[in-house]
């Protein structure tokens, strides 16, 4: 529709056209009063009507007061358009039309649109100024778009008007249903709650515009859960609708809540959610015993602490509300039985407190109470929260072992009492109705050394040998009693036997230390106070008495005084003691214990004379023999170590000399490798194999110069070196030729030993009576040695004597051989 034009001060009209579709057309009419109408005067200045909004202002101020203010204004203005969301028509939606008063309609004006969605969502006809929406708009994605429009010259693209900004708002429709963002919900409410008790509040949200219409106005209702619960339509608060809902009858409820927009009217969209409501427990049920009377039984052979039976009161409540405490109220068995509560099963456990006897009492009655310790005052009127039951316990007969009259026995017997002495008697009886006889015995593990024996019939205990109190003052044994003819059950009792003391040990010195006395001791001085001990027990007012032995009663050196307190003092009678004259004195002392019978002994006190200074300080005593065995001083240890070192040095020197005497005849600079025997366990290739064996290993390194000196025989003549004697044979490949050459050299050179594989027999050592047994020289030279002495060496050397005994024999044999 066209907005009416206004003329002011004779200026040309400025027109702005708005074309809206649907609801936007109505809104544009309402907003028509906000459109700007302005006129442009002939002087080119723009004036804004009072009360209209201008987006661009420009003021010019003069320096003088009263000067008229001028501001430039654009030729067309507007503020906002409206477009309905979710439009799905076949043609683009016309948003509006722009027209400037400078547009004369000849096509020289071009309209330009920029901003959010320009060119993609919103397009403009650059000739007519019509704006269209080419896409479907969603208000929940973007509620409005800000665009800028400008009129420019079509040929030069120069702006004819300043750019103007306007807003396109997306108008909401009811296209979003309510949603419960936090569902499903879980709630708890106590059982037995009053009607109207609040359970919880649920809230739904609607993405539609809450300021436009009823699209976002929600109303709550309950679809499932009646008649137990209800919901407030406006707030969504769920409340209880029935009284006395019992958890024990039903604990959980599934409630469905609906939220509907458009104020709940027809045509509105709706959403639902589930609410799981659980009834929590309260103490509304008292405990109850399933039975009023319980029957139990216990055998008389059960020991205290054993379980007799169990019972439990039922309480359907949970946790502390269902906890039950038990106690015994009354009955004739309160002294014989006790009640405990099992912490896991919450059962009342009846246990035996004292042993029961079938022959004494055969049944007991107890009354037990079960109650709730936690009672809710709100439900106190539903009580009482306790219940009672009666327990009848019958005692069963059992074959019991014999019972001793006393729980333990203590006897006394004198030491050294003869074998068979009566110690005491134990007695046991069968408490059963049969009253069978009892047999006694002493278990061997309680009397390992078998000091005692017992009569199996009457239980009398006697000794098997004399006892020594000093060795073992107490004997603790056990006696077993077994019922004859029954199930062979036995019972044991502790028997403690004390060995009474008899004065059978003589007293003796408490210590056996020597008494040290100075040479210059004064007569009458106490040099020692002695005391005594006795293995026997000392009776009341019993003490030791001391006296010198009769043989030393009249000695002139020492005297003894009994102090009458089981001690005695030793006095010196003279002076002038000397270590050189006598360094030790032995004083026999007689000790009496005054017991019954009295025992005495003679003990010798050793007194050693020591040298002292003027103040009586001991300087030296002849006590070294008693001290040395206890340990060695540092000096003695050093002396012993020095001796050991000297002995080791002598041994090493001796071994070195011995080795020097056994040096070989020939001086070798290093060990000859040919003296080492190495076994390879492999077969060579024979004489043709010249690669498997290094011939250089047979060479003597000391013989490279052609001369090997001997240490035992100094050659009288110096043999000149033969040509080629020093030539190395490493290049020879014929082993046979090499060995023959070496043999020839050894035979012709007496100054050098034969360095072949049997050179170790060339020398027997210094001092050998036999000399050398080597026969290598005998091949080409005659020997001057006489071997006739081999005949006197015995049968072992008979073979050598036959070979070397007579030189003529070999010659004759050779001649005979040649003749033959």
PDB file of C-alpha atoms in Angstrom, residues 686-695 733:
ATOM      1  CA  UNK A 686     100.574 -88.552   5.220  1.00  0.00           C
ATOM      2  CA  UNK A 687     103.904 -87.534   3.758  1.00  0.00           C
ATOM      3  CA  UNK A 688     102.266 -85.751   0.859  1.00  0.00           C
ATOM      4  CA  UNK A 689     100.339 -83.445   3.220  1.00  0.00           C
ATOM      5  CA  UNK A 690     102.586 -80.416   3.665  1.00  0.00           C
ATOM      6  CA  UNK A 691      99.887 -78.008   4.607  1.00  0.00           C
ATOM      7  CA  UNK A 692      98.494 -79.606   7.805  1.00  0.00           C
ATOM      8  CA  UNK A 693     101.731 -79.222   9.823  1.00  0.00           C
ATOM      9  CA  UNK A 694     103.942 -76.158  10.213  1.00  0.00           C
ATOM     10  CA  UNK A 695     107.498 -77.394  10.042  1.00  0.00           C
ATOM     11  CA  UNK A 733     108.359 -78.982   2.441  1.00  0.00           C
TER      12      UNK A 733
END
